[in-house]
Amino acid sequence: MNIYYFANQVYQLSFALPLFKKLGGIFLIKRPRKILSFKVRMINTNVDFQPKTFLNIPPVIKKRPSQMQDLQGIVVSQSNTKLNVDKKKCKTIFVGHGTGDKRYGGNAETLLTYDYIFLSGAKHL
């Protein structure tokens, strides 16, 4: 099964590294200029994982949230963004990042589009 990691900001993708190192997968970035930033920040983070890549950078592809219909597997999102996936071929998981044990400040309607939501604490509801 394919696993994809998505976030609006490059720094948010670093929160997915523990999952990536255990499960593998592909990082999704929505803008070409952010791919370069991702590669610079992620040099040698793929040291213990296969397949080996140039400069040990995790696999990354450009994919906008509105163009994810061709993905099959699981998309783990660190951003409260509506992902346009084929619900028959792909499951979506929202993982709150760095929000701690405080009230959620994002759009709750967008959260309802996810198949699974992982929260950091009771106040995050």
mmCIF file of C-alpha atoms in Angstrom:
data_model
loop_
_atom_site.group_PDB
_atom_site.id
_atom_site.type_symbol
_atom_site.label_atom_id
_atom_site.label_comp_id
_atom_site.label_asym_id
_atom_site.label_seq_id
_atom_site.Cartn_x
_atom_site.Cartn_y
_atom_site.Cartn_z
ATOM 1 C CA MET A 1 0.000 0.000 0.000
ATOM 2 C CA ASN A 2 1.265 3.453 -0.894
ATOM 3 C CA ILE A 3 1.669 6.042 1.846
ATOM 4 C CA TYR A 4 1.876 9.737 1.055
ATOM 5 C CA TYR A 5 2.710 12.643 3.366
ATOM 6 C CA PHE A 6 1.284 16.109 2.661
ATOM 7 C CA ALA A 7 1.576 19.528 4.311
ATOM 8 C CA ASN A 8 1.203 23.136 3.234
ATOM 9 C CA GLN A 9 4.581 24.115 4.697
ATOM 10 C CA VAL A 10 7.887 22.272 4.316
ATOM 11 C CA TYR A 11 8.671 22.402 8.045
ATOM 12 C CA GLN A 12 5.384 20.567 8.749
ATOM 13 C CA LEU A 13 6.581 17.613 6.675
ATOM 14 C CA SER A 14 9.390 17.034 9.164
ATOM 15 C CA PHE A 15 6.709 15.930 11.646
ATOM 16 C CA ALA A 16 6.030 12.954 9.343
ATOM 17 C CA LEU A 17 9.644 11.730 9.412
ATOM 18 C CA PRO A 18 9.133 9.206 12.260
ATOM 19 C CA LEU A 19 6.266 7.624 10.298
ATOM 20 C CA PHE A 20 8.274 7.740 7.077
ATOM 21 C CA LYS A 21 11.259 6.019 8.682
ATOM 22 C CA LYS A 22 9.009 3.168 9.907
ATOM 23 C CA LEU A 23 6.668 2.834 6.925
ATOM 24 C CA GLY A 24 8.315 4.492 3.938
ATOM 25 C CA GLY A 25 6.288 6.436 1.425
ATOM 26 C CA ILE A 26 6.385 9.535 -0.721
ATOM 27 C CA PHE A 27 6.207 13.189 0.290
ATOM 28 C CA LEU A 28 3.789 15.421 -1.631
ATOM 29 C CA ILE A 29 4.591 19.083 -2.181
ATOM 30 C CA LYS A 30 2.234 21.411 -3.999
ATOM 31 C CA ARG A 31 4.681 23.954 -5.464
ATOM 32 C CA PRO A 32 7.859 23.288 -7.481
ATOM 33 C CA ARG A 33 9.894 25.934 -5.610
ATOM 34 C CA LYS A 34 9.091 24.230 -2.301
ATOM 35 C CA ILE A 35 10.541 20.957 -3.592
ATOM 36 C CA LEU A 36 14.002 22.545 -3.570
ATOM 37 C CA SER A 37 13.455 23.807 -0.021
ATOM 38 C CA PHE A 38 12.311 20.309 1.005
ATOM 39 C CA LYS A 39 15.407 18.703 -0.507
ATOM 40 C CA VAL A 40 17.759 21.128 1.237
ATOM 41 C CA ARG A 41 16.105 20.539 4.624
ATOM 42 C CA MET A 42 15.920 16.764 4.217
ATOM 43 C CA ILE A 43 19.488 15.936 3.127
ATOM 44 C CA ASN A 44 20.605 12.709 4.853
ATOM 45 C CA THR A 45 17.252 12.053 6.548
ATOM 46 C CA ASN A 46 16.835 8.868 4.484
ATOM 47 C CA VAL A 47 20.075 7.315 5.767
ATOM 48 C CA ASP A 48 18.631 4.073 7.144
ATOM 49 C CA PHE A 49 15.838 3.582 4.638
ATOM 50 C CA GLN A 50 15.590 1.829 1.293
ATOM 51 C CA PRO A 51 15.628 2.601 -1.554
ATOM 52 C CA LYS A 52 18.633 4.871 -1.329
ATOM 53 C CA THR A 53 18.227 8.184 -3.108
ATOM 54 C CA PHE A 54 20.590 10.941 -4.194
ATOM 55 C CA LEU A 55 21.840 12.750 -1.053
ATOM 56 C CA ASN A 56 19.601 10.391 0.968
ATOM 57 C CA ILE A 57 16.577 12.635 0.421
ATOM 58 C CA PRO A 58 13.161 11.003 0.873
ATOM 59 C CA PRO A 59 11.129 10.562 -2.333
ATOM 60 C CA VAL A 60 9.103 13.663 -3.211
ATOM 61 C CA ILE A 61 6.674 14.578 -5.995
ATOM 62 C CA LYS A 62 4.733 17.717 -6.900
ATOM 63 C CA LYS A 63 1.036 17.245 -6.245
ATOM 64 C CA ARG A 64 -1.573 19.912 -5.523
ATOM 65 C CA PRO A 65 -4.403 19.038 -3.089
ATOM 66 C CA SER A 66 -6.919 19.538 -5.911
ATOM 67 C CA GLN A 67 -5.121 17.011 -8.159
ATOM 68 C CA MET A 68 -4.816 13.900 -5.981
ATOM 69 C CA GLN A 69 -7.488 11.765 -7.673
ATOM 70 C CA ASP A 70 -4.887 9.395 -9.133
ATOM 71 C CA LEU A 71 -3.369 8.469 -5.741
ATOM 72 C CA GLN A 72 -4.013 5.001 -4.318
ATOM 73 C CA GLY A 73 -3.315 4.234 -0.665
ATOM 74 C CA ILE A 74 -3.188 6.554 2.338
ATOM 75 C CA VAL A 75 -2.532 10.299 2.488
ATOM 76 C CA VAL A 76 -1.331 11.553 5.877
ATOM 77 C CA SER A 77 -1.885 15.306 6.024
ATOM 78 C CA GLN A 78 -0.293 17.691 8.505
ATOM 79 C CA SER A 79 -2.419 20.584 7.180
ATOM 80 C CA ASN A 80 -6.144 21.189 7.426
ATOM 81 C CA THR A 81 -6.558 21.312 3.659
ATOM 82 C CA LYS A 82 -9.291 19.649 1.625
ATOM 83 C CA LEU A 83 -7.679 16.832 -0.356
ATOM 84 C CA ASN A 84 -9.409 15.941 -3.617
ATOM 85 C CA VAL A 85 -8.871 12.155 -3.615
ATOM 86 C CA ASP A 86 -10.871 9.242 -5.006
ATOM 87 C CA LYS A 87 -12.453 7.946 -1.771
ATOM 88 C CA LYS A 88 -12.682 4.422 -3.256
ATOM 89 C CA LYS A 89 -8.911 4.213 -3.813
ATOM 90 C CA CYS A 90 -7.515 6.437 -1.085
ATOM 91 C CA LYS A 91 -7.977 7.073 2.643
ATOM 92 C CA THR A 92 -7.054 10.376 4.270
ATOM 93 C CA ILE A 93 -5.698 10.971 7.768
ATOM 94 C CA PHE A 94 -5.355 14.377 9.412
ATOM 95 C CA VAL A 95 -2.616 14.617 12.026
ATOM 96 C CA GLY A 96 -2.549 17.821 14.063
ATOM 97 C CA HIS A 97 0.950 19.302 14.252
ATOM 98 C CA GLY A 98 2.397 21.267 17.115
ATOM 99 C CA THR A 99 -0.994 22.359 18.392
ATOM 100 C CA GLY A 100 -0.488 20.957 21.872
ATOM 101 C CA ASP A 101 -3.356 20.663 24.299
ATOM 102 C CA LYS A 102 -5.335 23.694 23.207
ATOM 103 C CA ARG A 103 -8.513 24.418 21.275
ATOM 104 C CA TYR A 104 -8.340 23.723 17.534
ATOM 105 C CA GLY A 105 -8.272 26.944 15.528
ATOM 106 C CA GLY A 106 -8.748 25.640 11.980
ATOM 107 C CA ASN A 107 -11.785 25.059 9.791
ATOM 108 C CA ALA A 108 -13.847 22.215 11.283
ATOM 109 C CA GLU A 109 -15.766 21.719 8.017
ATOM 110 C CA THR A 110 -12.552 20.796 6.229
ATOM 111 C CA LEU A 111 -11.647 18.343 8.992
ATOM 112 C CA LEU A 112 -14.901 16.486 8.305
ATOM 113 C CA THR A 113 -13.623 15.577 4.823
ATOM 114 C CA TYR A 114 -10.925 13.322 6.338
ATOM 115 C CA ASP A 115 -11.511 9.605 6.933
ATOM 116 C CA TYR A 116 -9.526 9.673 10.195
ATOM 117 C CA ILE A 117 -8.472 12.518 12.493
ATOM 118 C CA PHE A 118 -5.653 12.148 15.034
ATOM 119 C CA LEU A 119 -5.819 14.772 17.786
ATOM 120 C CA SER A 120 -3.216 15.816 20.319
ATOM 121 C CA GLY A 121 -5.561 16.126 23.299
ATOM 122 C CA ALA A 122 -9.128 16.546 24.521
ATOM 123 C CA LYS A 123 -9.013 20.334 24.148
ATOM 124 C CA HIS A 124 -8.113 19.914 20.485
ATOM 125 C CA LEU A 125 -11.710 18.828 19.856
#
